[in-house]
XYZ file of C-alpha atoms in Angstrom:
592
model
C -27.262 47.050 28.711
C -24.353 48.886 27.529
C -21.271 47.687 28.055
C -20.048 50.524 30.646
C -22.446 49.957 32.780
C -21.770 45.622 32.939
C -18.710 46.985 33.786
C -19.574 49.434 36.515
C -21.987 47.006 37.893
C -19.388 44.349 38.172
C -16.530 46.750 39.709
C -19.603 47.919 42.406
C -20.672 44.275 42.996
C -17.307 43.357 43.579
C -16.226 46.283 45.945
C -19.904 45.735 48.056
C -18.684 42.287 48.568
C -15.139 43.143 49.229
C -16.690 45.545 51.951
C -19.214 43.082 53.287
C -16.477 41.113 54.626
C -14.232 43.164 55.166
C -16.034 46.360 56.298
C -13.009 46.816 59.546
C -10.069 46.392 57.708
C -11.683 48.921 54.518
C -12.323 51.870 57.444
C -8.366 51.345 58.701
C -7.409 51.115 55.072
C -9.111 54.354 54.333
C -7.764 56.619 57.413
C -4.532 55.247 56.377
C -4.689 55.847 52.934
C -6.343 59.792 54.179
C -3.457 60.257 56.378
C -0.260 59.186 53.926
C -2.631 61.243 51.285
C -2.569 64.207 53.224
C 0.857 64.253 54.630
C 2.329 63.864 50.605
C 0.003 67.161 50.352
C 1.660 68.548 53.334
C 5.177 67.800 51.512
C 3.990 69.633 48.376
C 2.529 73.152 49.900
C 5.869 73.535 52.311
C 7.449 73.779 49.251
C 5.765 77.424 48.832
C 6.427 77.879 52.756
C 10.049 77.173 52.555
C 10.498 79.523 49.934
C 9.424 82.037 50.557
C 9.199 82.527 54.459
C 13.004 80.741 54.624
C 15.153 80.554 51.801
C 14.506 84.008 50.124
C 14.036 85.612 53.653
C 17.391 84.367 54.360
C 19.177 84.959 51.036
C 18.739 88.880 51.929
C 20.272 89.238 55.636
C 24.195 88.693 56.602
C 24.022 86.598 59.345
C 21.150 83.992 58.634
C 19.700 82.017 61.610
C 19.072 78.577 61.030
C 17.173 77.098 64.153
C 13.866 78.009 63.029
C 14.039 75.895 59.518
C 15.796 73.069 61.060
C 12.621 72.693 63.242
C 10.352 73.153 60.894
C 12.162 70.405 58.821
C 12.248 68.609 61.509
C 8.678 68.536 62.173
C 8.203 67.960 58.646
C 10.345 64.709 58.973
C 8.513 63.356 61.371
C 4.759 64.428 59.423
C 6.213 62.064 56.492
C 7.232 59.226 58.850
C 4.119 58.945 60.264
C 2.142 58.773 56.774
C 4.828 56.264 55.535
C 3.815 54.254 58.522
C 0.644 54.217 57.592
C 1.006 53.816 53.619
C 3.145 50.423 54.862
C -0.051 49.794 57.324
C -2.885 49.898 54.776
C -0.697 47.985 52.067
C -0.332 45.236 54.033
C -4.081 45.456 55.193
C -4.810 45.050 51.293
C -2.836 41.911 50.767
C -4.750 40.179 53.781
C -7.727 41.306 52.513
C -7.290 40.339 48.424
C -5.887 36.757 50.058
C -9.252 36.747 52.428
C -11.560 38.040 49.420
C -9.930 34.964 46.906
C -10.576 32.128 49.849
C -14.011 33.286 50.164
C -15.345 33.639 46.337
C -13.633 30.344 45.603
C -15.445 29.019 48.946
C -18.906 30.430 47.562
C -18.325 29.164 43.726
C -17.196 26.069 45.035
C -20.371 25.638 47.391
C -22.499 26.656 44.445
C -20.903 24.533 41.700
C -21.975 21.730 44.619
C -25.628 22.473 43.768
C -25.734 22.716 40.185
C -27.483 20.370 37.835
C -25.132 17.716 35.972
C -26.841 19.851 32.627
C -24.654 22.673 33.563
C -21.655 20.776 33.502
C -22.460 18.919 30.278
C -22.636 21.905 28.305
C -19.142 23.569 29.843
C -15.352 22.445 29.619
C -14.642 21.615 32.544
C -11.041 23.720 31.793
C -13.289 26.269 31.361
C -14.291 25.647 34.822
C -11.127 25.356 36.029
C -10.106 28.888 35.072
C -12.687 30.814 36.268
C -11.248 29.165 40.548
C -7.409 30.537 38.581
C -6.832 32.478 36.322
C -10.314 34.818 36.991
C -10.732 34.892 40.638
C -6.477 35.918 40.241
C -7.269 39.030 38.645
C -9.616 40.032 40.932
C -6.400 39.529 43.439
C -3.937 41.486 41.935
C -6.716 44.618 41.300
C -7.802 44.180 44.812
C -4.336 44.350 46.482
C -3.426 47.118 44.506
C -5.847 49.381 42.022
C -8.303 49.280 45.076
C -6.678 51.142 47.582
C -5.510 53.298 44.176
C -8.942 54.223 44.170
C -9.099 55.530 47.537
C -5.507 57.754 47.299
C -6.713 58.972 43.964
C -9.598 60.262 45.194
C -8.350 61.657 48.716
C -5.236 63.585 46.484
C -7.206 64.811 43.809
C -9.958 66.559 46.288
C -7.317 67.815 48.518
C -4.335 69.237 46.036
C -7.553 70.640 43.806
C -8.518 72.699 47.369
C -5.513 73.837 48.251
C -4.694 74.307 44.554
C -7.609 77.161 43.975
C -6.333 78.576 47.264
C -3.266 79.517 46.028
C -4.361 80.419 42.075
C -7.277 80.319 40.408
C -5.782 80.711 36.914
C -2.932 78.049 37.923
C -5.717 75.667 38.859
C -7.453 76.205 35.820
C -4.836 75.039 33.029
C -4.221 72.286 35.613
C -8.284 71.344 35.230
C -7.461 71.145 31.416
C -5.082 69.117 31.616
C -6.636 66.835 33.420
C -9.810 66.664 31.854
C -7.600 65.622 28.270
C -5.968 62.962 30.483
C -9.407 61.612 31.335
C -11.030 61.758 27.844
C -7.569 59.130 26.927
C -7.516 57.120 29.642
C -11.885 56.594 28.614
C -11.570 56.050 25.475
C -8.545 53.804 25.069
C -10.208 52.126 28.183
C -13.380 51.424 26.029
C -11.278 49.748 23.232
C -9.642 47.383 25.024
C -12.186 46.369 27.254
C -13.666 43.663 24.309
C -10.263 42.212 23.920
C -9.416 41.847 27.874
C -13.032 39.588 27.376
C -12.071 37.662 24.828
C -8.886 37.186 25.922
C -10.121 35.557 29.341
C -12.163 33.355 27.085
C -9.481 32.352 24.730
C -7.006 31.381 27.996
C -10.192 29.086 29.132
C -10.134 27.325 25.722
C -6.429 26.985 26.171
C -7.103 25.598 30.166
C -9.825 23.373 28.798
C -7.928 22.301 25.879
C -4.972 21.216 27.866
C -6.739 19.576 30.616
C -8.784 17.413 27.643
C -5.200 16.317 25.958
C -3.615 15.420 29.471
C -6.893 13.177 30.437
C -6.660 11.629 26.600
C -2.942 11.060 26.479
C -3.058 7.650 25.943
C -5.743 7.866 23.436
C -3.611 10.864 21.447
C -0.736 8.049 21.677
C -2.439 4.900 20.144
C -4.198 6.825 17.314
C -0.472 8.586 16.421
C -2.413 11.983 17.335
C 0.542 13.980 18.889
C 1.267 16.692 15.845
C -2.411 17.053 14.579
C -2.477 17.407 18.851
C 0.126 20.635 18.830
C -1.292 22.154 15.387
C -4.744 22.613 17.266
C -3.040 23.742 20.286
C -0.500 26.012 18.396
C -3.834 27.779 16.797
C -5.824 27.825 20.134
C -2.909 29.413 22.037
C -2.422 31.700 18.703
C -5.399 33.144 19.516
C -5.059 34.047 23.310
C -1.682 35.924 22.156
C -3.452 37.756 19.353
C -5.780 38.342 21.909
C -3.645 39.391 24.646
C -1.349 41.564 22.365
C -4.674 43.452 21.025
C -5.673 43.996 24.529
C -2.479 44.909 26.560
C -1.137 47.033 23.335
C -3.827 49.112 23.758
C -3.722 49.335 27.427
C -0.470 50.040 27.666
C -0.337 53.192 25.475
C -2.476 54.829 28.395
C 0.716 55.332 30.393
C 2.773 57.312 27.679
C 0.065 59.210 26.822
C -1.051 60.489 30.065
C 2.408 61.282 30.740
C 3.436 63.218 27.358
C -0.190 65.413 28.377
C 1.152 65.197 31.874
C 4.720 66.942 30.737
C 2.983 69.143 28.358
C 0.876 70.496 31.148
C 4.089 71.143 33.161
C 5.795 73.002 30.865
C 2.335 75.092 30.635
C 2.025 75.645 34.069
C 5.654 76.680 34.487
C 5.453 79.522 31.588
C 2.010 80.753 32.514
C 3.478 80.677 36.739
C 6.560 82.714 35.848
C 4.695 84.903 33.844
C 2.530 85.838 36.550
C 5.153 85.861 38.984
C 7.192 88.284 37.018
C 4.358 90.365 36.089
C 2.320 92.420 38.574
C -1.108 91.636 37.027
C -4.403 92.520 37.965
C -7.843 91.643 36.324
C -11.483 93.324 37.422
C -9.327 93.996 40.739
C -8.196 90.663 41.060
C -4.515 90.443 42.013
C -3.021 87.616 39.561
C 1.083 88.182 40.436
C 2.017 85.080 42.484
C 5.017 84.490 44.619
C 7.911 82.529 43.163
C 6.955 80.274 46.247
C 3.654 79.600 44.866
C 4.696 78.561 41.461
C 7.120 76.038 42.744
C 4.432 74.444 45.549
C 1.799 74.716 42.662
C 3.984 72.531 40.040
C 4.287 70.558 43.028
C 0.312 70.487 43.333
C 0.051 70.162 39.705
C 2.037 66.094 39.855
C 0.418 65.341 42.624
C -2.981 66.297 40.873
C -2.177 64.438 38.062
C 0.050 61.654 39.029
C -3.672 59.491 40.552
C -4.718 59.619 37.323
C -1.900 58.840 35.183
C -1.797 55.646 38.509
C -5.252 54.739 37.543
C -3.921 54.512 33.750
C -1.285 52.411 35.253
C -3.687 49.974 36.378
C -5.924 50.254 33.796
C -4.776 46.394 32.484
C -5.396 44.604 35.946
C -8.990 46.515 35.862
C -10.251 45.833 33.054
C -9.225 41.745 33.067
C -10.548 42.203 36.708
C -13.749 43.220 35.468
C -14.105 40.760 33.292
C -12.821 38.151 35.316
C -15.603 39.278 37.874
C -18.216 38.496 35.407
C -17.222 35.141 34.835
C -16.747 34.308 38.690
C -20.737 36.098 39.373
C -21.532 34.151 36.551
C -20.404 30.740 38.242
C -21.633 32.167 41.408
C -25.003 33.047 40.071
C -25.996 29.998 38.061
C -29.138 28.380 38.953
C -29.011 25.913 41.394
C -30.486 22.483 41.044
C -34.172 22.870 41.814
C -35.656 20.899 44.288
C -39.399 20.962 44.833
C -39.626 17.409 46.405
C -40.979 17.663 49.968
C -41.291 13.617 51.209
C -38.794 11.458 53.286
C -37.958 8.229 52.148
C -37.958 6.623 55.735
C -38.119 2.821 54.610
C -37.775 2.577 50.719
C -38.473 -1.014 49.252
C -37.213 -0.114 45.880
C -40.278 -0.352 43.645
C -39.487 1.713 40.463
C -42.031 2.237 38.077
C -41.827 4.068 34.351
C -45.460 5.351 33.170
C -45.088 6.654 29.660
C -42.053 8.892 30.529
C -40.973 11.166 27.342
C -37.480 13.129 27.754
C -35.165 15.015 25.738
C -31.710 16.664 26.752
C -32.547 19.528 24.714
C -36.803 20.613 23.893
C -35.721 20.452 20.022
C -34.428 16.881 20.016
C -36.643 14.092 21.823
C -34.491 11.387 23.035
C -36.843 8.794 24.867
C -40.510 7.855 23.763
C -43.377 6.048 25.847
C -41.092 4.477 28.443
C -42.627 2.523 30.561
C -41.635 -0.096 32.959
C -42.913 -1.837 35.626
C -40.968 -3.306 38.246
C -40.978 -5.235 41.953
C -39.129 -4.770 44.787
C -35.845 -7.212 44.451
C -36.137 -7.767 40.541
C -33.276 -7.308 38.754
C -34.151 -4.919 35.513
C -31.646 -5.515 32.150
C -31.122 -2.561 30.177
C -29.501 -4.167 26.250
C -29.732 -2.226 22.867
C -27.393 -0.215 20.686
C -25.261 2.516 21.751
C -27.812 5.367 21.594
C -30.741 3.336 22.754
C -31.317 5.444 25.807
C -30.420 2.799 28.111
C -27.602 5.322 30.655
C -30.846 7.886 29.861
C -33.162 6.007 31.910
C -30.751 5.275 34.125
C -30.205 8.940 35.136
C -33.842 9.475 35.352
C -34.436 7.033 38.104
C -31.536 9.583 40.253
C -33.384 12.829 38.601
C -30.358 13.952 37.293
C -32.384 14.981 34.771
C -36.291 16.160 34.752
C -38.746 14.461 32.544
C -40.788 16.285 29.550
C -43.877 13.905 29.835
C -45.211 10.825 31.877
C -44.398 9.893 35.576
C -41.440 7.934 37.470
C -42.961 6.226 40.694
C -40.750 5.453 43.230
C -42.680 3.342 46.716
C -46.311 4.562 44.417
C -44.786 8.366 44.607
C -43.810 10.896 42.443
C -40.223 10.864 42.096
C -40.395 14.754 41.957
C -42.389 14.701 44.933
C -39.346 12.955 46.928
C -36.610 15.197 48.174
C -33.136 14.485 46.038
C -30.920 14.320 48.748
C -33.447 11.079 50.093
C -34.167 9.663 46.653
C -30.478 9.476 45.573
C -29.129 8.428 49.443
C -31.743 5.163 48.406
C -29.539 3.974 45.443
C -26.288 3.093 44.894
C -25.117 3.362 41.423
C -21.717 1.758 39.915
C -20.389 4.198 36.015
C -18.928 2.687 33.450
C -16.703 5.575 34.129
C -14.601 4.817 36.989
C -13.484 7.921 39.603
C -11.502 7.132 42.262
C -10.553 9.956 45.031
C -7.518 11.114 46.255
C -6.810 8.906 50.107
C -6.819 5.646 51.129
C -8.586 2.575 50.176
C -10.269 3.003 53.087
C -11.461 6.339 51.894
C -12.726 5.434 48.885
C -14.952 2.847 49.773
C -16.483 4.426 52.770
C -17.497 7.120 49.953
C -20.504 5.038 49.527
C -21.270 5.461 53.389
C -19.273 8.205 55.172
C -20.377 6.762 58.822
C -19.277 3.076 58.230
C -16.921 1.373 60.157
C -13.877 -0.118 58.664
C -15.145 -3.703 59.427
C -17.977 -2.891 56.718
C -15.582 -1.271 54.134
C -13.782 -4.511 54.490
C -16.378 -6.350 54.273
C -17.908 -4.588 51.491
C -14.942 -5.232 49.509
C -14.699 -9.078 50.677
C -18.415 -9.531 49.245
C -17.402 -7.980 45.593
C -14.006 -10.200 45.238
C -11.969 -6.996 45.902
C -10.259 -8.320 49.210
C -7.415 -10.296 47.849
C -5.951 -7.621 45.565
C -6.161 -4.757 48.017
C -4.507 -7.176 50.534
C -1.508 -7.459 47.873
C -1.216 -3.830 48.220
C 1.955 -2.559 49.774
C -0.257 -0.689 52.236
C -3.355 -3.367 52.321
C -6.550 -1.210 52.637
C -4.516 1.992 53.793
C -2.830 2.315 50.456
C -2.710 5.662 49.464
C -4.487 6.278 46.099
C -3.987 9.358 43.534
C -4.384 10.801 40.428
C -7.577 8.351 39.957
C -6.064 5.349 41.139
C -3.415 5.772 38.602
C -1.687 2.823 40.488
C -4.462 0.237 39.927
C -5.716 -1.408 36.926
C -8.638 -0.606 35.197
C -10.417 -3.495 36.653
C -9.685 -3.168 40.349
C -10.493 0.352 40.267
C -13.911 -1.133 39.069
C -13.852 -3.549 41.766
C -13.853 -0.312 44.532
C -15.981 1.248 43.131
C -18.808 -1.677 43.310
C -17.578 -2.409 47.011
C -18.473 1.619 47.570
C -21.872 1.284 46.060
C -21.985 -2.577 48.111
C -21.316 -0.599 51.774
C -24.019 1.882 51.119
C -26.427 -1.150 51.282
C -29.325 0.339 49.424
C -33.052 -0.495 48.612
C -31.598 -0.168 44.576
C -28.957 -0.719 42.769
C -27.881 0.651 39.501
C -24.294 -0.942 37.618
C -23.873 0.961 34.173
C -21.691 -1.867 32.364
C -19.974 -2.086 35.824
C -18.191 -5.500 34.665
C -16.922 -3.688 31.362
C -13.388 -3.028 32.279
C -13.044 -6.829 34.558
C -11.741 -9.752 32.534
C -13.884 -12.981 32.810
C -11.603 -14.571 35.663
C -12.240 -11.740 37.351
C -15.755 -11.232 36.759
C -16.568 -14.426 38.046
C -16.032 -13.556 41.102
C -17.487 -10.010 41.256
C -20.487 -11.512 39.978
C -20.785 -14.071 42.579
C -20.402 -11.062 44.860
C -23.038 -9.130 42.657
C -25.678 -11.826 43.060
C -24.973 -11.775 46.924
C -25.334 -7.658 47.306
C -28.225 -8.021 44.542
C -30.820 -10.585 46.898
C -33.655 -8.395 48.005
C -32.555 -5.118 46.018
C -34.665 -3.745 43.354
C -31.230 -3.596 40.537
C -30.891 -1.729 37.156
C -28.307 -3.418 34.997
C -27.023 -1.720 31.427
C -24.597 -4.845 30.414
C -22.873 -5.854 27.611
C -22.364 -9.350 28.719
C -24.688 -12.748 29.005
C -23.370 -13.275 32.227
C -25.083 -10.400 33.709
C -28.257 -10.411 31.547
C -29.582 -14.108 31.145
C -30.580 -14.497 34.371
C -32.378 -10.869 34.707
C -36.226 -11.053 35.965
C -36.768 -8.526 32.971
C -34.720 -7.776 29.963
C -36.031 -4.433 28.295
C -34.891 -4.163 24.840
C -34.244 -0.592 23.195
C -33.767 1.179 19.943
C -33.484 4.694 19.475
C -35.348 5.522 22.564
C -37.983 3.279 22.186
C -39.032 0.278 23.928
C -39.499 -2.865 21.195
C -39.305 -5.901 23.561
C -39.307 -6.923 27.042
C -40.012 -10.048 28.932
C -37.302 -13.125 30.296
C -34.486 -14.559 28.563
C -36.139 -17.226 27.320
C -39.216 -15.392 26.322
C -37.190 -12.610 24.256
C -35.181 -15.936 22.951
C -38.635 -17.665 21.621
C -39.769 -14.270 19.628
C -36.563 -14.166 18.051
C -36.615 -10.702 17.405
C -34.260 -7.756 17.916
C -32.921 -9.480 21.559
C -32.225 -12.779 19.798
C -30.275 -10.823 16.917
C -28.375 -9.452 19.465
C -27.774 -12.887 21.465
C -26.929 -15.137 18.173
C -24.926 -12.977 16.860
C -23.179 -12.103 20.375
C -24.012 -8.367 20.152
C -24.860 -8.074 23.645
C-alpha cells in the first residue's frame, strides 16, 4: 500500500474513534465551528455592503445621517460576539475531548499490552514501549485539540467564501481558484517529503527513550565497568540521529508556511490589479457585465484571505499532522498486536501437581531449536532439580510448564492433560513461581506479598513471610509490614527483596512451585533459614528448582542434568554421584 493511503487510513481510523466516543461533543463542536465560520463570512461581505450602500452614499450628500450605519454596526457587533462565543465554546470542547481521547487509547493499549505474549515483549525495548503511552499518543493530543477542529473551519470557510465568492465575480473567483490550487500542489508535495522523516524521527526518539531507560536500570553496572564516556559517545550518536532526523523533517515542514503565504500575497496583489481594472473599466463579454463595484473588490480581497487563509492554517499544522499520523500507527500498532492465544477450555478445580515432559522439542525462533527430546516424569510432591551450564535450557523448561511459551513438538501433561487443553488463567493461578530477577511493586509490604493472593488476609501475608525467614527483617522496618516500598524496593537489599518475593509465591499456597535460583542473591546465614522455610512450603507440592547451590539440590527426589538443551543424566544425588559423569564434574569441582 502506498504510503498516502497508510496515512489516510490512519488519520480516518483515528477520527472514527475520536467520534465513537465522542459523537455529542463532535456535533456541538461542529455547529460551533459552522456558526463562528459563518459569522467571519458575514464580517467579510459587509465590507462590500458598507461601501457601497454607506460610505460612498454618504460621501455625496451635505448633511449625512448616521443612525442607519450605527445600527447596522451595531447588529454586526453583536453577529461577531455571538460566533466568538462559540469559537471559545468549541475550543474548549476540543481540549476535553483530546484529554478524554489520550485517557482512553492509553486505557485500551494498556488493557491490550495486558494480554500479549511475553514473545512480544522480548523482541521490543521496553523504551520503545514506553514512548508509544508518551511521546506518540501526545501527538495525537496536540493534532486533536487543534488541527481537528482546523479541519472542520477549513472546510465550512472554504465552501461558504467560494459561494458567495462566484456570487459576486466569476472572473474574481477564478484567479482566486488558481491560486489556491498552486497552494495545494505545495502544501502536497512538501507534505509527501517529510512524511518519511516525521517516521523515522518517532523511531529514532524511541531508541533515545529505550536507550535511556536501559542506562538508568544499568547504572551501577556502567559504574563498576568505568562505562560512563563509552556510555555518552553512544548516546551522543543515538540522540545525533533524532536531531538529524527532526531537523530533516521540521525543515521541510516548516517551509510550507512561507510558501503558501508568498503565493498567498502574490495572489493578492493579482486580485487587486485585475478588481480595479474591472472596476474602472465598464466591461462586457458575450453580454456578460464584468465592471464591479469598488465595494465588491474590497469584500472580494476580503473573500479572497478568508479563502485562502484555511489552507495556508492547514500548512500551519502540517508538522503536528504528519508526527500525528505516524504516531497513530505506532499506537494501532500496540493496540492491534495479537493477543496471547488461548485455546485451553478445562478448569483446574483440584490440581495435585503432577507435571509430566513427553519428548517436548521447542525453539524461541523456528530457525534455531533450543530444547531436544525433553522428557520428564514427575509425582505429585517431588521436588524436580534443574543443574547444567548457562544455556542448558533449564529457565526454558521452566517457562514451558506456565506456557509462556508454546511447544514445537511433544506434549506437557499437567493432572494426565494437555497443558494446552487447560485454560492459562487456571494453569498459571496453580503455580507459584519465585525469578532470579527480583520485582518488587510500588506500596506496602503488605502489598507486595498479598500479590501472590490478592484475597488474603493480613494474618496469612504475615504468616507467609514468618514461614520463609522474612519476619524479623520486615519487623526492623521503620514501618514493620506497612513500610512503604518504591522504585523496586530500592530501600531493601538484594536479599530481602528475595525473601518477599518467596513469601508472595508461599501465600499463594499452590499445588507447584517453581524457584529460578531463588536463593541466588541470599548469603548462606540467610539462606539457612529461607531454606528451612522452603522445605516447610515445599511438603506436599510438586517443586521445580533451577539452583546453583548443594543446599538446594542434594536432597532433590530428581536431579535432571542438561547440556545444550539436551537431557544427559537424571536420577538422585547419590545415583548421579556413582556414574560420575557430567553431574559429578559439576559437584567435585563445585560448579553447581
Amino acid at each position: 500500500m502506498p504510503k498516502g493511503e497508510v496515512k489516510s487510513a490512519t488519520l480516518l481510523r483515528m477520527f472514527s474513534f475520536v467520534w465513537h466516543y465522542y459523537k455529542w461533543q463532535m456535533l456541538i463542536v461542529l455547529v460551533c465551528v459552522l456558526v463562528a465560520s459563518l459569522t467571519s463570512l458575514v464580517s467579510s461581505l459587509f465590507t462590500k455592503t458598507l461601501i457601497d450602500d454607506y460610505i460612498v452614499p454618504l460621501t455625496q450628500v451635505d448633511n449625512p445621517e448616521y443612525a442607519s450605519l450605527a445600527q447596522t454596526l451595531f447588529t454586526l457587533g453583536l453577529i461577531l460576539f455571538f460566533g466568538t462565543i462559540c469559537s471559545y465554546t468549541y475550543n474548549r470542547l476540543m481540549i476535553s475531548i483530546s484529554q478524554g481521547t489520550m485517557l482512553r487509547l492509553r486505557k485500551q493499549i494498556f488493557e491490550r499490552m495486558q494480554r500479549l505474549p511475553i514473545s512480544y515483549f522480548d523482541q521490543r525495548s521496553h523504551g520503545d514501549i514506553m514512548s508509544v503511552y508518551t511521546n506518540d499518543v501526545d501527538s495525537l493530543r496536540q493534532m486533536i485539540s487543534t488541527a481537528l477542529a482546523q479541519v472542520f473551519s477549513s472546510a465550512i470557510t472554504i465552501v461558504a467564501t467560494f459561494t458567495s465568492m462566484v456570487v459576486l465575480s466569476i472572473p474574481l473567483t477564478l484567479v482566486c481558484i488558481l491560486m489556491a490550487v498552486i497552494m495545494m500542489i505545495a502544501t502536497s508535495q512538501l507534505g509527501k517529503r517529510s512524511r518519511s522523516f516525521f517516521r523515522t524521527q518517532q523511531q529514532n526518539l524511541a531508541r533515545v527513550n529505550g536507550y535511556i531507560e536501559e542506562m538508568m536500570t544499568g547504572q551501577k553496572v556502567v559504574k563498576i565497568f568505568c562505562h560512563e564516556e563509552q556510555a555518552i559517545r553512544d548516546f551522543e550518536d543515538i540522540n545525533e540521529q533524532l536531531r538529524s532526523s527532526a531537523c530533516h523533517a521540521n525543515r521541510i515542514a516548516n517551509i510550507v508556511m512561507p510558501v503558501n503565504g508568498g503565493i498567498s500575497n502574490f495572489g493578492f496583489v493579482l486580485l487587486a490589479v485585475v478588481g480595479a481594472t474591472l472596476a474602472l473599466n465598464q466591461l462586457l463579454i458575450i453580454n456578460y457585465q464584468l465592471s464591479i463595484s469598488l465595494g465588491t473588490v474590497v469584500a472580494f480581497l476580503q473573500l479572497n484571505k478568508n479563502f485562502t487563509r484555511p489552507i495556508a492554517q492547514v500548512s500551519q499544522q502540517i508538522n503536528s499532522v504528519l508526527n500525528a499520523s505516524v504516531g497513530a500507527e505506532r499506537v494501532f500498532a500496540l493496540g492491534d498486536a495479537e493477543p496471547e492465544v488461548d485455546n485451553g477450555q478445562t478448569e483446574l478445580t483440584e490440581p495435585k501437581g503432577d507435571v509430566d515432559f513427553k519428548d517436548v522439542d521447542f525453539g524461541y525462533t523456528d530457525d534455531k531449536q533450543v530444547l531436544f527430546d525433553i522428557d520428564i516424569n514427575t509425582n505429585p510432591g517431588q521436588k524436580i532439580a534443574f543443574v547444567g551450564g548457562t544455556g542448558a535450557g533449564k529457565t526454558t523448561i521452566i517457562n514451558l510448564i506456565n506456557r509462556f511459551y508454546e511447544i514445537q513438538g511433544g506434549q506437557i501433561l499437567y493432572d494426565g492433560i494437555p497443558i494446552t487443553a487447560i485454560r492459562k488463567d487456571s494453569l498459571r493461578k496453580s503455580m507459584s513461581i519465585v525469578l532470579q530477577e527480583t520485582h518488587l511493586f510500588t506500596g506496602t509490604v503488605l502489598d507486595n506479598i498479598r500479590y501472590g493472593k490478592l484475597d488474603a488476609t493480613d494474618e496469612e501475608c504475615i504468616e507467609a513471610a514468618r514461614l520463609v525467614g522474612a519476619d524479623d527483617f520486615i519487623r526492623r522496618l521503620a514501618g514493620g509490614y506497612h513500610t512503604m516500598l518504591s522504585g523496586d524496593g530500592g530501600n531493601l537489599s538484594q536479599g530481602e527483596r528475595q525473601l518477599l518475593a518467596i513469601a508472595r509465591a508461599a501465600v499463594a499456597n499452590p499445588p507447584v512451585l517453581i524457584l529460578d535460583e531463588a536463593t541466588s542473591s541470599i548469603d548462606t546465614r540467610t539462606e539457612q533459614l529461607v531454606q528451612r522455610g522452603m522445605d516447610t512450603i515445599m511438603q506436599g507440592r510438586t517443586t521445580f528448582v533451577i539452583a546453583h547451590r548443594l543446599s538446594t539440590v542434594r536432597n532433590a527426589d530428581q536431579i535432571i542434568v542438561l547440556d545444550h538443551g539436551r537431557i544427559i543424566e537424571q536420577g538422585t544425588h547419590d545415583e548421579l554421584l556413582q556414574q560420575k559423569g557430567k553431574y559429578y564434574q559439576l559437584y567435585t569441582g563445585n560448579e553447581i
